[in-house]
Amino acid sequence: MSRTTHLDREVGQAFSALSAAAKKGLGDPGLAELVVIRASQINHCAFCLDMHLTIARKHGVSEKQLDLLATWEEAGDLYDERERAALALTEAVTVLTEGFVPDAVYDNAAKYFDDTRLAHLIALIVAINNWNRVMVGRRIPPGGYTP
């Protein structure tokens, strides 16, 4: 398998700055990790999954939530309504099946996040999708992240 490990330093710094600002503005490190893990599952990014599962555990996200994240809709009350709204928005922005985020998904998220936090949540989803595509596109395997 051919791959390039090269990533322009300025591009990497810009991606990292976006990710950090979005997480900070969201103000909920555990939820931020659930969001980036769910997007990484959808995008099949093993590197990002490996990294963010480690970070999620550090922030106290439960093993049960991590284990069942791919099936969050069927997981009963394991995820609260705010988390469910964020995860639904994550999936809608990541996949864009209809070419847009459905109004119902956006409106539901807006019930749980004020304008500023909603903007940060969307920025976080965009940031992880950028990272997923860069890592998958370069075929970077898991295991390279060290906390």
PDB file of C-alpha atoms in Angstrom:
ATOM      1  CA  MET A   1       0.000   0.000   0.000  1.00  0.00           C
ATOM      2  CA  SER A   2       1.391   3.357  -1.029  1.00  0.00           C
ATOM      3  CA  ARG A   3       0.960   6.347   1.223  1.00  0.00           C
ATOM      4  CA  THR A   4       2.404   9.716   2.012  1.00  0.00           C
ATOM      5  CA  THR A   5       2.974  10.780   5.567  1.00  0.00           C
ATOM      6  CA  HIS A   6       3.708  14.356   4.544  1.00  0.00           C
ATOM      7  CA  LEU A   7       1.419  17.064   5.844  1.00  0.00           C
ATOM      8  CA  ASP A   8       2.355  20.674   5.331  1.00  0.00           C
ATOM      9  CA  ARG A   9       3.163  22.175   8.722  1.00  0.00           C
ATOM     10  CA  GLU A  10       1.026  25.283   8.179  1.00  0.00           C
ATOM     11  CA  VAL A  11      -1.944  23.171   7.091  1.00  0.00           C
ATOM     12  CA  GLY A  12      -1.581  20.953  10.158  1.00  0.00           C
ATOM     13  CA  GLN A  13      -1.337  23.990  12.428  1.00  0.00           C
ATOM     14  CA  ALA A  14      -4.438  25.539  10.851  1.00  0.00           C
ATOM     15  CA  PHE A  15      -6.420  22.297  11.279  1.00  0.00           C
ATOM     16  CA  SER A  16      -5.229  22.005  14.880  1.00  0.00           C
ATOM     17  CA  ALA A  17      -6.157  25.614  15.635  1.00  0.00           C
ATOM     18  CA  LEU A  18      -9.661  25.103  14.222  1.00  0.00           C
ATOM     19  CA  SER A  19     -10.117  21.921  16.255  1.00  0.00           C
ATOM     20  CA  ALA A  20      -8.876  23.540  19.465  1.00  0.00           C
ATOM     21  CA  ALA A  21     -11.020  26.663  19.056  1.00  0.00           C
ATOM     22  CA  ALA A  22     -14.130  24.619  18.278  1.00  0.00           C
ATOM     23  CA  LYS A  23     -13.616  22.326  21.278  1.00  0.00           C
ATOM     24  CA  LYS A  24     -12.944  25.253  23.586  1.00  0.00           C
ATOM     25  CA  GLY A  25     -16.028  27.118  22.374  1.00  0.00           C
ATOM     26  CA  LEU A  26     -18.222  24.046  22.741  1.00  0.00           C
ATOM     27  CA  GLY A  27     -17.178  23.904  26.386  1.00  0.00           C
ATOM     28  CA  ASP A  28     -17.844  20.199  26.928  1.00  0.00           C
ATOM     29  CA  PRO A  29     -14.763  18.021  26.367  1.00  0.00           C
ATOM     30  CA  GLY A  30     -16.610  14.722  26.759  1.00  0.00           C
ATOM     31  CA  LEU A  31     -19.284  15.655  24.246  1.00  0.00           C
ATOM     32  CA  ALA A  32     -16.621  16.977  21.877  1.00  0.00           C
ATOM     33  CA  GLU A  33     -14.946  13.574  21.928  1.00  0.00           C
ATOM     34  CA  LEU A  34     -18.230  11.744  21.296  1.00  0.00           C
ATOM     35  CA  VAL A  35     -18.772  13.975  18.269  1.00  0.00           C
ATOM     36  CA  VAL A  36     -15.301  13.462  16.789  1.00  0.00           C
ATOM     37  CA  ILE A  37     -15.415   9.723  17.439  1.00  0.00           C
ATOM     38  CA  ARG A  38     -18.800   9.377  15.735  1.00  0.00           C
ATOM     39  CA  ALA A  39     -17.617  11.286  12.653  1.00  0.00           C
ATOM     40  CA  SER A  40     -14.436   9.204  12.599  1.00  0.00           C
ATOM     41  CA  GLN A  41     -16.500   5.999  12.729  1.00  0.00           C
ATOM     42  CA  ILE A  42     -18.546   7.142   9.737  1.00  0.00           C
ATOM     43  CA  ASN A  43     -15.398   8.136   7.826  1.00  0.00           C
ATOM     44  CA  HIS A  44     -13.518   4.940   8.774  1.00  0.00           C
ATOM     45  CA  CYS A  45     -10.547   6.858  10.162  1.00  0.00           C
ATOM     46  CA  ALA A  46      -8.682   4.363  12.332  1.00  0.00           C
ATOM     47  CA  PHE A  47      -5.996   6.863  13.339  1.00  0.00           C
ATOM     48  CA  CYS A  48      -8.548   9.403  14.595  1.00  0.00           C
ATOM     49  CA  LEU A  49     -10.597   6.720  16.345  1.00  0.00           C
ATOM     50  CA  ASP A  50      -7.543   5.432  18.165  1.00  0.00           C
ATOM     51  CA  MET A  51      -6.525   8.931  19.207  1.00  0.00           C
ATOM     52  CA  HIS A  52      -9.942  10.227  20.260  1.00  0.00           C
ATOM     53  CA  LEU A  53     -10.967   7.091  22.150  1.00  0.00           C
ATOM     54  CA  THR A  54      -7.863   7.634  24.281  1.00  0.00           C
ATOM     55  CA  ILE A  55      -8.729  11.298  24.812  1.00  0.00           C
ATOM     56  CA  ALA A  56     -12.390  10.498  25.571  1.00  0.00           C
ATOM     57  CA  ARG A  57     -11.379   8.113  28.327  1.00  0.00           C
ATOM     58  CA  LYS A  58      -9.123  10.814  29.761  1.00  0.00           C
ATOM     59  CA  HIS A  59     -12.148  13.142  29.882  1.00  0.00           C
ATOM     60  CA  GLY A  60     -14.236  10.542  31.702  1.00  0.00           C
ATOM     61  CA  VAL A  61     -16.516   9.388  28.884  1.00  0.00           C
ATOM     62  CA  SER A  62     -17.924   6.033  29.974  1.00  0.00           C
ATOM     63  CA  GLU A  63     -16.830   2.798  28.343  1.00  0.00           C
ATOM     64  CA  LYS A  64     -20.492   1.977  27.720  1.00  0.00           C
ATOM     65  CA  GLN A  65     -20.983   5.202  25.752  1.00  0.00           C
ATOM     66  CA  LEU A  66     -17.840   4.493  23.746  1.00  0.00           C
ATOM     67  CA  ASP A  67     -18.860   0.883  23.127  1.00  0.00           C
ATOM     68  CA  LEU A  68     -22.330   1.780  21.857  1.00  0.00           C
ATOM     69  CA  LEU A  69     -21.606   5.046  20.057  1.00  0.00           C
ATOM     70  CA  ALA A  70     -22.081   3.562  16.581  1.00  0.00           C
ATOM     71  CA  THR A  71     -25.610   2.603  17.666  1.00  0.00           C
ATOM     72  CA  TRP A  72     -26.440   5.653  19.766  1.00  0.00           C
ATOM     73  CA  GLU A  73     -29.975   5.902  18.363  1.00  0.00           C
ATOM     74  CA  GLU A  74     -30.828   2.442  19.728  1.00  0.00           C
ATOM     75  CA  ALA A  75     -28.943   2.823  23.019  1.00  0.00           C
ATOM     76  CA  GLY A  76     -31.914   3.891  25.127  1.00  0.00           C
ATOM     77  CA  ASP A  77     -31.137   6.564  27.679  1.00  0.00           C
ATOM     78  CA  LEU A  78     -27.372   5.995  27.590  1.00  0.00           C
ATOM     79  CA  TYR A  79     -27.081   9.341  25.770  1.00  0.00           C
ATOM     80  CA  ASP A  80     -29.045  12.358  26.963  1.00  0.00           C
ATOM     81  CA  GLU A  81     -31.113  14.536  24.632  1.00  0.00           C
ATOM     82  CA  ARG A  82     -28.329  17.092  24.215  1.00  0.00           C
ATOM     83  CA  GLU A  83     -25.833  14.386  23.254  1.00  0.00           C
ATOM     84  CA  ARG A  84     -28.370  12.850  20.867  1.00  0.00           C
ATOM     85  CA  ALA A  85     -28.936  16.226  19.205  1.00  0.00           C
ATOM     86  CA  ALA A  86     -25.185  16.715  18.776  1.00  0.00           C
ATOM     87  CA  LEU A  87     -24.712  13.203  17.386  1.00  0.00           C
ATOM     88  CA  ALA A  88     -27.593  13.600  14.929  1.00  0.00           C
ATOM     89  CA  LEU A  89     -26.084  16.875  13.725  1.00  0.00           C
ATOM     90  CA  THR A  90     -22.687  15.197  13.463  1.00  0.00           C
ATOM     91  CA  GLU A  91     -24.099  12.515  11.213  1.00  0.00           C
ATOM     92  CA  ALA A  92     -26.044  15.008   9.085  1.00  0.00           C
ATOM     93  CA  VAL A  93     -23.043  17.299   8.533  1.00  0.00           C
ATOM     94  CA  THR A  94     -20.657  14.377   7.960  1.00  0.00           C
ATOM     95  CA  VAL A  95     -22.794  12.533   5.427  1.00  0.00           C
ATOM     96  CA  LEU A  96     -24.842  15.345   3.805  1.00  0.00           C
ATOM     97  CA  THR A  97     -27.020  12.711   2.114  1.00  0.00           C
ATOM     98  CA  GLU A  98     -29.656  15.196   1.055  1.00  0.00           C
ATOM     99  CA  GLY A  99     -27.057  17.814   0.159  1.00  0.00           C
ATOM    100  CA  PHE A 100     -27.951  19.780   3.280  1.00  0.00           C
ATOM    101  CA  VAL A 101     -28.630  19.323   6.974  1.00  0.00           C
ATOM    102  CA  PRO A 102     -32.329  18.589   7.475  1.00  0.00           C
ATOM    103  CA  ASP A 103     -34.182  21.408   9.231  1.00  0.00           C
ATOM    104  CA  ALA A 104     -35.466  19.055  11.943  1.00  0.00           C
ATOM    105  CA  VAL A 105     -31.916  17.978  12.856  1.00  0.00           C
ATOM    106  CA  TYR A 106     -30.638  21.555  12.946  1.00  0.00           C
ATOM    107  CA  ASP A 107     -33.681  22.838  14.874  1.00  0.00           C
ATOM    108  CA  ASN A 108     -33.336  20.069  17.438  1.00  0.00           C
ATOM    109  CA  ALA A 109     -29.660  20.885  17.996  1.00  0.00           C
ATOM    110  CA  ALA A 110     -30.564  24.576  18.328  1.00  0.00           C
ATOM    111  CA  LYS A 111     -32.822  23.653  21.266  1.00  0.00           C
ATOM    112  CA  TYR A 112     -29.817  22.417  23.251  1.00  0.00           C
ATOM    113  CA  PHE A 113     -27.051  24.763  22.095  1.00  0.00           C
ATOM    114  CA  ASP A 114     -27.127  28.550  21.991  1.00  0.00           C
ATOM    115  CA  ASP A 115     -25.951  30.239  18.786  1.00  0.00           C
ATOM    116  CA  THR A 116     -22.312  30.406  19.883  1.00  0.00           C
ATOM    117  CA  ARG A 117     -22.074  26.805  21.059  1.00  0.00           C
ATOM    118  CA  LEU A 118     -23.953  25.586  17.988  1.00  0.00           C
ATOM    119  CA  ALA A 119     -21.467  27.416  15.761  1.00  0.00           C
ATOM    120  CA  HIS A 120     -18.613  25.759  17.671  1.00  0.00           C
ATOM    121  CA  LEU A 121     -20.275  22.352  17.404  1.00  0.00           C
ATOM    122  CA  ILE A 122     -20.598  22.720  13.635  1.00  0.00           C
ATOM    123  CA  ALA A 123     -16.985  23.938  13.412  1.00  0.00           C
ATOM    124  CA  LEU A 124     -15.870  20.877  15.395  1.00  0.00           C
ATOM    125  CA  ILE A 125     -17.740  18.559  13.037  1.00  0.00           C
ATOM    126  CA  VAL A 126     -16.154  20.279  10.045  1.00  0.00           C
ATOM    127  CA  ALA A 127     -12.711  20.116  11.697  1.00  0.00           C
ATOM    128  CA  ILE A 128     -12.855  16.366  12.377  1.00  0.00           C
ATOM    129  CA  ASN A 129     -14.137  15.701   8.886  1.00  0.00           C
ATOM    130  CA  ASN A 130     -11.106  17.612   7.567  1.00  0.00           C
ATOM    131  CA  TRP A 131      -8.783  15.565   9.766  1.00  0.00           C
ATOM    132  CA  ASN A 132     -10.489  12.289   8.817  1.00  0.00           C
ATOM    133  CA  ARG A 133     -10.086  12.991   5.125  1.00  0.00           C
ATOM    134  CA  VAL A 134      -6.445  14.016   5.513  1.00  0.00           C
ATOM    135  CA  MET A 135      -5.584  10.938   7.566  1.00  0.00           C
ATOM    136  CA  VAL A 136      -7.592   8.457   5.471  1.00  0.00           C
ATOM    137  CA  GLY A 137      -6.363  10.085   2.259  1.00  0.00           C
ATOM    138  CA  ARG A 138      -2.755   9.622   3.370  1.00  0.00           C
ATOM    139  CA  ARG A 139      -3.503   6.103   4.684  1.00  0.00           C
ATOM    140  CA  ILE A 140      -2.178   6.857   8.155  1.00  0.00           C
ATOM    141  CA  PRO A 141      -2.651   3.760  10.355  1.00  0.00           C
ATOM    142  CA  PRO A 142      -3.662   3.869  14.026  1.00  0.00           C
ATOM    143  CA  GLY A 143      -1.092   3.809  16.762  1.00  0.00           C
ATOM    144  CA  GLY A 144       0.836   6.992  16.075  1.00  0.00           C
ATOM    145  CA  TYR A 145      -0.883   9.117  18.709  1.00  0.00           C
ATOM    146  CA  THR A 146       0.829   9.561  22.041  1.00  0.00           C
ATOM    147  CA  PRO A 147      -0.879  11.656  24.720  1.00  0.00           C
TER     148      PRO A 147
END
